PDB file of C-alpha atoms in Angstrom:
ATOM      1  CA  MET A 455     -11.634 -19.078  -2.696  1.00 76.00           C
ATOM      2  CA  SER A 456      -9.816 -16.609  -0.441  1.00 89.00           C
ATOM      3  CA  LYS A 457      -6.162 -15.982  -1.233  1.00 94.00           C
ATOM      4  CA  ILE A 458      -3.596 -15.779   1.574  1.00 96.00           C
ATOM      5  CA  MET A 459      -0.171 -14.246   0.976  1.00 97.00           C
ATOM      6  CA  ILE A 460       2.662 -15.610   3.143  1.00 97.00           C
ATOM      7  CA  VAL A 461       5.649 -13.291   3.743  1.00 97.00           C
ATOM      8  CA  GLU A 462       8.104 -15.617   5.513  1.00 95.00           C
ATOM      9  CA  ASP A 463      11.778 -16.060   4.581  1.00 93.00           C
ATOM     10  CA  ASP A 464      12.173 -19.376   6.419  1.00 93.00           C
ATOM     11  CA  ILE A 465      11.165 -21.699   3.575  1.00 94.00           C
ATOM     12  CA  LYS A 466      10.279 -24.600   5.895  1.00 94.00           C
ATOM     13  CA  ILE A 467       7.860 -22.475   7.923  1.00 94.00           C
ATOM     14  CA  ALA A 468       6.488 -20.868   4.755  1.00 94.00           C
ATOM     15  CA  GLU A 469       5.779 -24.237   3.122  1.00 94.00           C
ATOM     16  CA  LEU A 470       4.269 -25.592   6.358  1.00 93.00           C
ATOM     17  CA  LEU A 471       1.863 -22.657   6.454  1.00 94.00           C
ATOM     18  CA  GLN A 472       1.102 -22.998   2.755  1.00 95.00           C
ATOM     19  CA  SER A 473       0.278 -26.704   3.109  1.00 94.00           C
ATOM     20  CA  ALA A 474      -1.971 -26.155   6.137  1.00 93.00           C
ATOM     21  CA  ILE A 475      -3.799 -23.248   4.495  1.00 94.00           C
ATOM     22  CA  GLN A 476      -4.399 -25.156   1.261  1.00 94.00           C
ATOM     23  CA  LYS A 477      -5.815 -28.134   3.166  1.00 92.00           C
ATOM     24  CA  TYR A 478      -8.545 -25.817   4.461  1.00 90.00           C
ATOM     25  CA  GLY A 479      -9.512 -24.798   0.942  1.00 91.00           C
ATOM     26  CA  TYR A 480      -7.718 -21.474   0.722  1.00 94.00           C
ATOM     27  CA  GLU A 481      -5.223 -20.442  -1.933  1.00 95.00           C
ATOM     28  CA  ALA A 482      -1.775 -19.703  -0.498  1.00 96.00           C
ATOM     29  CA  VAL A 483       0.982 -17.783  -2.296  1.00 96.00           C
ATOM     30  CA  LEU A 484       4.553 -17.350  -1.089  1.00 96.00           C
ATOM     31  CA  VAL A 485       6.474 -14.105  -1.553  1.00 95.00           C
ATOM     32  CA  GLN A 486       9.560 -14.765  -3.669  1.00 92.00           C
ATOM     33  CA  ASP A 487      11.348 -11.394  -3.649  1.00 93.00           C
ATOM     34  CA  PHE A 488      11.570  -9.885  -0.171  1.00 93.00           C
ATOM     35  CA  GLY A 489      12.733  -6.575  -1.629  1.00 91.00           C
ATOM     36  CA  GLN A 490       9.496  -6.245  -3.630  1.00 91.00           C
ATOM     37  CA  VAL A 491       6.822  -7.307  -1.131  1.00 93.00           C
ATOM     38  CA  LEU A 492       4.436  -4.475  -1.994  1.00 90.00           C
ATOM     39  CA  GLU A 493       4.712  -5.158  -5.726  1.00 89.00           C
ATOM     40  CA  GLU A 494       3.993  -8.864  -5.187  1.00 92.00           C
ATOM     41  CA  PHE A 495       1.043  -7.881  -2.977  1.00 93.00           C
ATOM     42  CA  ARG A 496      -0.362  -5.683  -5.734  1.00 88.00           C
ATOM     43  CA  GLN A 497      -0.011  -8.492  -8.259  1.00 89.00           C
ATOM     44  CA  ALA A 498      -1.500 -11.192  -6.011  1.00 91.00           C
ATOM     45  CA  GLN A 499      -4.326  -9.084  -4.495  1.00 90.00           C
ATOM     46  CA  PRO A 500      -4.743 -11.399  -1.464  1.00 93.00           C
ATOM     47  CA  GLU A 501      -7.594 -11.185   1.029  1.00 93.00           C
ATOM     48  CA  LEU A 502      -5.215 -11.692   3.997  1.00 95.00           C
ATOM     49  CA  VAL A 503      -1.460 -11.486   4.687  1.00 97.00           C
ATOM     50  CA  LEU A 504       0.662 -13.550   7.077  1.00 97.00           C
ATOM     51  CA  LEU A 505       3.729 -11.433   7.754  1.00 96.00           C
ATOM     52  CA  ASP A 506       6.962 -12.254   9.571  1.00 95.00           C
ATOM     53  CA  VAL A 507       8.783  -9.487  11.446  1.00 94.00           C
ATOM     54  CA  ASN A 508      12.390 -10.478  10.693  1.00 92.00           C
ATOM     55  CA  LEU A 509      12.837 -10.239   6.932  1.00 93.00           C
ATOM     56  CA  PRO A 510      15.723  -9.422   4.563  1.00 90.00           C
ATOM     57  CA  SER A 511      16.171  -5.778   3.494  1.00 84.00           C
ATOM     58  CA  TYR A 512      13.218  -4.301   5.443  1.00 91.00           C
ATOM     59  CA  ASP A 513      11.342  -5.689   8.430  1.00 93.00           C
ATOM     60  CA  GLY A 514       7.697  -6.682   8.577  1.00 94.00           C
ATOM     61  CA  TYR A 515       6.671  -3.413  10.229  1.00 93.00           C
ATOM     62  CA  TYR A 516       7.915  -1.508   7.175  1.00 93.00           C
ATOM     63  CA  TRP A 517       6.066  -3.760   4.729  1.00 94.00           C
ATOM     64  CA  CYS A 518       2.914  -3.575   6.826  1.00 93.00           C
ATOM     65  CA  ARG A 519       2.951   0.222   6.501  1.00 90.00           C
ATOM     66  CA  GLN A 520       3.448  -0.046   2.750  1.00 89.00           C
ATOM     67  CA  ILE A 521       0.550  -2.487   2.333  1.00 90.00           C
ATOM     68  CA  ARG A 522      -1.680  -0.263   4.464  1.00 87.00           C
ATOM     69  CA  ARG A 523      -1.220   2.507   1.897  1.00 82.00           C
ATOM     70  CA  VAL A 524      -3.125   0.459  -0.668  1.00 81.00           C
ATOM     71  CA  SER A 525      -5.257  -2.038   1.262  1.00 85.00           C
ATOM     72  CA  THR A 526      -7.265  -2.599   4.424  1.00 84.00           C
ATOM     73  CA  CYS A 527      -7.054  -6.409   4.209  1.00 89.00           C
ATOM     74  CA  PRO A 528      -6.237  -8.252   7.474  1.00 93.00           C
ATOM     75  CA  ILE A 529      -2.518  -8.527   8.252  1.00 95.00           C
ATOM     76  CA  LEU A 530      -1.473 -11.146  10.811  1.00 96.00           C
ATOM     77  CA  PHE A 531       2.081 -10.994  12.121  1.00 95.00           C
ATOM     78  CA  ILE A 532       3.852 -14.283  12.838  1.00 93.00           C
ATOM     79  CA  SER A 533       7.100 -13.896  14.758  1.00 91.00           C
ATOM     80  CA  ALA A 534       9.478 -15.549  17.200  1.00 88.00           C
ATOM     81  CA  ARG A 535       9.640 -12.237  19.078  1.00 84.00           C
ATOM     82  CA  GLU A 536       7.530 -12.539  22.206  1.00 82.00           C
ATOM     83  CA  GLY A 537       8.098  -9.113  23.742  1.00 82.00           C
ATOM     84  CA  GLU A 538       5.195  -6.830  24.551  1.00 86.00           C
ATOM     85  CA  MET A 539       6.765  -3.956  22.601  1.00 89.00           C
ATOM     86  CA  ASP A 540       6.998  -6.106  19.447  1.00 88.00           C
ATOM     87  CA  GLN A 541       3.283  -6.817  19.625  1.00 89.00           C
ATOM     88  CA  ILE A 542       2.515  -3.147  20.246  1.00 89.00           C
ATOM     89  CA  MET A 543       4.638  -2.137  17.244  1.00 90.00           C
ATOM     90  CA  ALA A 544       2.859  -4.677  15.047  1.00 91.00           C
ATOM     91  CA  LEU A 545      -0.534  -3.228  15.921  1.00 90.00           C
ATOM     92  CA  GLU A 546       0.583   0.393  15.723  1.00 89.00           C
ATOM     93  CA  ASN A 547       2.082  -0.171  12.273  1.00 89.00           C
ATOM     94  CA  GLY A 548      -1.218  -1.469  10.908  1.00 90.00           C
ATOM     95  CA  GLY A 549      -1.326  -5.137  11.886  1.00 92.00           C
ATOM     96  CA  ASP A 550      -4.536  -6.837  13.006  1.00 92.00           C
ATOM     97  CA  ASP A 551      -3.156  -9.718  15.070  1.00 93.00           C
ATOM     98  CA  TYR A 552       0.097 -11.204  16.379  1.00 93.00           C
ATOM     99  CA  ILE A 553       0.965 -14.916  16.557  1.00 92.00           C
ATOM    100  CA  THR A 554       4.161 -16.078  18.254  1.00 91.00           C
ATOM    101  CA  LYS A 555       6.397 -18.922  17.067  1.00 88.00           C
ATOM    102  CA  PRO A 556       6.328 -21.824  17.589  1.00 87.00           C
ATOM    103  CA  PHE A 557       2.646 -21.940  16.676  1.00 88.00           C
ATOM    104  CA  HIS A 558      -0.016 -24.587  16.161  1.00 89.00           C
ATOM    105  CA  SER A 559      -1.362 -24.559  12.615  1.00 88.00           C
ATOM    106  CA  GLY A 560      -4.902 -24.959  13.973  1.00 90.00           C
ATOM    107  CA  VAL A 561      -4.607 -21.671  15.865  1.00 91.00           C
ATOM    108  CA  VAL A 562      -3.312 -19.900  12.748  1.00 93.00           C
ATOM    109  CA  LEU A 563      -6.193 -21.247  10.653  1.00 93.00           C
ATOM    110  CA  ALA A 564      -8.741 -20.277  13.289  1.00 93.00           C
ATOM    111  CA  LYS A 565      -7.404 -16.721  13.321  1.00 92.00           C
ATOM    112  CA  ILE A 566      -7.392 -16.594   9.517  1.00 93.00           C
ATOM    113  CA  ARG A 567     -11.037 -17.687   9.377  1.00 91.00           C
ATOM    114  CA  SER A 568     -11.988 -15.212  12.087  1.00 90.00           C
ATOM    115  CA  HIS A 569     -10.341 -12.240  10.379  1.00 90.00           C
ATOM    116  CA  LEU A 570     -11.717 -13.165   6.956  1.00 90.00           C
ATOM    117  CA  ARG A 571     -15.245 -13.353   8.406  1.00 86.00           C
ATOM    118  CA  ARG A 572     -14.790  -9.995  10.063  1.00 83.00           C
ATOM    119  CA  ALA A 573     -13.389  -8.353   6.930  1.00 81.00           C
ATOM    120  CA  PHE A 574     -15.432  -9.993   4.183  1.00 78.00           C
ATOM    121  CA  GLY A 575     -18.222 -12.045   5.789  1.00 72.00           C
ATOM    122  CA  GLU A 576     -21.901 -11.192   5.935  1.00 59.00           C
ATOM    123  CA  TYR A 577     -21.391  -9.161   9.112  1.00 56.00           C
ATOM    124  CA  ALA A 578     -18.545  -7.120   7.681  1.00 56.00           C
ATOM    125  CA  GLY A 579     -19.184  -3.429   7.389  1.00 58.00           C
ATOM    126  CA  VAL A 580     -19.587  -2.014   3.927  1.00 56.00           C
ATOM    127  CA  ARG A 581     -16.271  -0.412   3.020  1.00 59.00           C
ATOM    128  CA  GLN A 582     -16.539   2.894   1.241  1.00 65.00           C
ATOM    129  CA  GLU A 583     -14.374   3.507  -1.803  1.00 70.00           C
ATOM    130  CA  ALA A 584     -11.430   5.819  -1.152  1.00 80.00           C
ATOM    131  CA  VAL A 585     -11.998   9.263  -2.678  1.00 89.00           C
ATOM    132  CA  ILE A 586      -9.735  12.331  -2.446  1.00 91.00           C
ATOM    133  CA  GLU A 587     -11.166  15.677  -3.555  1.00 92.00           C
ATOM    134  CA  GLN A 588      -9.787  19.190  -3.907  1.00 91.00           C
ATOM    135  CA  ALA A 589     -11.905  22.006  -5.371  1.00 91.00           C
ATOM    136  CA  GLY A 590     -13.899  19.608  -7.530  1.00 92.00           C
ATOM    137  CA  LEU A 591     -10.897  17.578  -8.734  1.00 94.00           C
ATOM    138  CA  ILE A 592     -11.604  13.985  -7.651  1.00 94.00           C
ATOM    139  CA  LEU A 593      -9.013  11.216  -7.357  1.00 93.00           C
ATOM    140  CA  TYR A 594     -10.084   7.561  -7.080  1.00 90.00           C
ATOM    141  CA  PRO A 595      -6.867   5.845  -5.863  1.00 86.00           C
ATOM    142  CA  GLU A 596      -8.278   2.318  -6.075  1.00 80.00           C
ATOM    143  CA  ARG A 597      -9.553   2.810  -9.634  1.00 81.00           C
ATOM    144  CA  LEU A 598      -6.443   4.748 -10.781  1.00 86.00           C
ATOM    145  CA  GLU A 599      -8.697   7.471 -12.190  1.00 91.00           C
ATOM    146  CA  LEU A 600      -8.863  11.265 -11.961  1.00 94.00           C
ATOM    147  CA  GLN A 601     -12.049  13.232 -12.649  1.00 94.00           C
ATOM    148  CA  LEU A 602     -12.987  16.863 -13.166  1.00 92.00           C
ATOM    149  CA  GLY A 603     -16.637  17.501 -13.945  1.00 90.00           C
ATOM    150  CA  LYS A 604     -17.716  14.983 -16.578  1.00 89.00           C
ATOM    151  CA  ASP A 605     -14.170  14.337 -17.823  1.00 91.00           C
ATOM    152  CA  MET A 606     -12.026  11.486 -16.525  1.00 92.00           C
ATOM    153  CA  VAL A 607      -8.502  10.192 -17.256  1.00 93.00           C
ATOM    154  CA  SER A 608      -6.803   6.920 -16.364  1.00 91.00           C
ATOM    155  CA  LEU A 609      -3.585   6.991 -14.329  1.00 89.00           C
ATOM    156  CA  THR A 610      -0.657   4.710 -13.639  1.00 87.00           C
ATOM    157  CA  GLN A 611       0.009   3.659 -10.044  1.00 83.00           C
ATOM    158  CA  LYS A 612       2.896   6.120  -9.697  1.00 86.00           C
ATOM    159  CA  GLU A 613       0.849   8.989 -11.147  1.00 91.00           C
ATOM    160  CA  THR A 614      -1.876   8.131  -8.653  1.00 90.00           C
ATOM    161  CA  ASP A 615       0.619   8.080  -5.769  1.00 89.00           C
ATOM    162  CA  ILE A 616       1.962  11.522  -6.718  1.00 92.00           C
ATOM    163  CA  LEU A 617      -1.498  13.073  -7.022  1.00 94.00           C
ATOM    164  CA  GLU A 618      -2.598  11.447  -3.771  1.00 92.00           C
ATOM    165  CA  SER A 619       0.363  13.010  -1.947  1.00 92.00           C
ATOM    166  CA  LEU A 620      -0.170  16.440  -3.510  1.00 94.00           C
ATOM    167  CA  MET A 621      -3.916  16.483  -2.864  1.00 94.00           C
ATOM    168  CA  GLU A 622      -3.655  15.201   0.698  1.00 91.00           C
ATOM    169  CA  ARG A 623      -0.953  17.746   1.580  1.00 92.00           C
ATOM    170  CA  TYR A 624      -2.591  20.747  -0.145  1.00 93.00           C
ATOM    171  CA  PRO A 625      -1.792  23.590   0.347  1.00 92.00           C
ATOM    172  CA  ARG A 626       1.426  22.311   1.899  1.00 94.00           C
ATOM    173  CA  VAL A 627       4.478  21.121  -0.051  1.00 95.00           C
ATOM    174  CA  ALA A 628       5.104  17.424  -0.729  1.00 93.00           C
ATOM    175  CA  SER A 629       8.855  16.981  -0.305  1.00 92.00           C
ATOM    176  CA  ARG A 630      10.915  15.158  -2.921  1.00 88.00           C
ATOM    177  CA  GLU A 631      12.160  12.754  -0.254  1.00 86.00           C
ATOM    178  CA  ALA A 632       8.636  11.781   0.801  1.00 86.00           C
ATOM    179  CA  LEU A 633       7.515  11.326  -2.804  1.00 87.00           C
ATOM    180  CA  LEU A 634      10.528   9.194  -3.684  1.00 84.00           C
ATOM    181  CA  GLU A 635      10.015   6.913  -0.698  1.00 79.00           C
ATOM    182  CA  LYS A 636       6.286   6.568  -1.380  1.00 77.00           C
ATOM    183  CA  LEU A 637       6.705   5.818  -5.070  1.00 75.00           C
ATOM    184  CA  TRP A 638       9.541   3.334  -4.873  1.00 69.00           C
ATOM    185  CA  ASP A 639       8.983   1.840  -1.411  1.00 56.00           C
ATOM    186  CA  GLN A 640      12.564   2.400  -0.336  1.00 48.00           C
ATOM    187  CA  PRO A 641      14.745   5.221   0.990  1.00 47.00           C
ATOM    188  CA  GLN A 642      15.149   7.967  -1.620  1.00 47.00           C
ATOM    189  CA  ALA A 643      18.948   7.673  -1.598  1.00 46.00           C
ATOM    190  CA  PHE A 644      18.644   4.529  -3.746  1.00 51.00           C
ATOM    191  CA  VAL A 645      16.518   6.165  -6.472  1.00 55.00           C
ATOM    192  CA  ASP A 646      17.632   8.469  -9.294  1.00 62.00           C
ATOM    193  CA  GLU A 647      15.751  11.736  -8.786  1.00 67.00           C
ATOM    194  CA  ASN A 648      15.317  12.106 -12.556  1.00 79.00           C
ATOM    195  CA  THR A 649      12.758   9.303 -12.369  1.00 81.00           C
ATOM    196  CA  LEU A 650      10.629  11.533 -10.125  1.00 85.00           C
ATOM    197  CA  ASN A 651      10.944  14.403 -12.586  1.00 88.00           C
ATOM    198  CA  VAL A 652       9.713  12.136 -15.391  1.00 90.00           C
ATOM    199  CA  ASN A 653       6.675  11.052 -13.377  1.00 90.00           C
ATOM    200  CA  ILE A 654       5.852  14.641 -12.381  1.00 93.00           C
ATOM    201  CA  THR A 655       5.884  15.533 -16.089  1.00 94.00           C
ATOM    202  CA  ARG A 656       3.465  12.681 -16.787  1.00 94.00           C
ATOM    203  CA  VAL A 657       1.144  13.887 -14.022  1.00 95.00           C
ATOM    204  CA  ARG A 658       1.123  17.374 -15.536  1.00 96.00           C
ATOM    205  CA  LYS A 659       0.198  15.893 -18.925  1.00 95.00           C
ATOM    206  CA  LYS A 660      -2.695  13.946 -17.384  1.00 95.00           C
ATOM    207  CA  LEU A 661      -3.949  17.147 -15.769  1.00 96.00           C
ATOM    208  CA  GLN A 662      -3.687  18.893 -19.119  1.00 95.00           C
ATOM    209  CA  GLU A 663      -5.961  16.228 -20.597  1.00 95.00           C
ATOM    210  CA  LEU A 664      -8.585  17.532 -18.161  1.00 94.00           C
ATOM    211  CA  GLY A 665      -7.903  21.109 -19.273  1.00 94.00           C
ATOM    212  CA  ILE A 666      -5.848  21.933 -16.161  1.00 95.00           C
ATOM    213  CA  GLU A 667      -2.643  23.958 -16.605  1.00 94.00           C
ATOM    214  CA  GLU A 668       0.115  24.820 -14.098  1.00 93.00           C
ATOM    215  CA  ALA A 669      -1.475  22.826 -11.281  1.00 95.00           C
ATOM    216  CA  VAL A 670       1.784  21.245 -10.043  1.00 96.00           C
ATOM    217  CA  LEU A 671       4.272  23.877  -8.904  1.00 95.00           C
ATOM    218  CA  THR A 672       7.945  23.163  -8.299  1.00 94.00           C
ATOM    219  CA  VAL A 673       9.181  24.496  -4.960  1.00 94.00           C
ATOM    220  CA  ARG A 674      12.924  24.837  -5.453  1.00 91.00           C
ATOM    221  CA  GLY A 675      15.053  22.773  -3.131  1.00 88.00           C
ATOM    222  CA  THR A 676      12.003  21.276  -1.433  1.00 92.00           C
ATOM    223  CA  GLY A 677       9.473  19.486  -3.616  1.00 93.00           C
ATOM    224  CA  TYR A 678       6.124  20.108  -5.274  1.00 95.00           C
ATOM    225  CA  ARG A 679       2.837  21.752  -4.373  1.00 95.00           C
ATOM    226  CA  LEU A 680      -0.658  21.523  -5.792  1.00 95.00           C
ATOM    227  CA  ASN A 681      -1.881  24.804  -7.271  1.00 94.00           C
ATOM    228  CA  VAL A 682      -5.665  25.096  -7.761  1.00 93.00           C
ATOM    229  CA  THR A 683      -5.962  26.716 -11.183  1.00 93.00           C
ATOM    230  CA  TRP A 684      -9.234  25.097 -12.267  1.00 90.00           C
ATOM    231  CA  GLU A 685     -12.827  26.008 -11.571  1.00 74.00           C
ATOM    232  CA  GLU A 686     -14.725  23.752  -9.212  1.00 62.00           C
ATOM    233  CA  GLY A 687     -17.408  21.742 -10.943  1.00 49.00           C
ATOM    234  CA  VAL A 688     -16.159  22.480 -14.486  1.00 51.00           C
TER     235      VAL A 688
END
């Protein structure tokens, strides 16, 4: 049974969608905390998301970008905005389709079925697992694992996010602001920077478990940079 996550703050519309979706044999879950949409997505692991544009705290475009960091599942925007620019923004921020309100539930269900077939049906392309590699150090973001040679360690989600940023930006610096926003899904001004320091320390310890020392350098006043101190293929 495919699971559909509904991100809609109008409870009447949300429950209408939920009822229609469940009648067609899908599981439908409603987001409860609109300040923690990404966290609820990670917990629910839906196959498709219905996402409103106008939401409390952050708009649907923001949450679409956050979901796209961790998933390629179909995201269908549902909005009362009918402007061409709104539809362009939805697609450019990672959305797959755009449905305007008021809508007919039959159209929504037809689009859901179509996108699920395309993403997960027998004609769907085989999706390769995400892998990030630097000098033989291999990060598997979806598994939350880091490997060097035959040795592997498990990571938390935040440790994975930090290593992903450092490895993707190498040899450039990953700024503290960018790391804070990526890790906590909100502007860095609302997060105590000491929490980043704690997570950087944990990343260094995980690297040490693989025999890697001094691989995360602090760039004063800016952020952090990956330093390749290990031998490739160890």
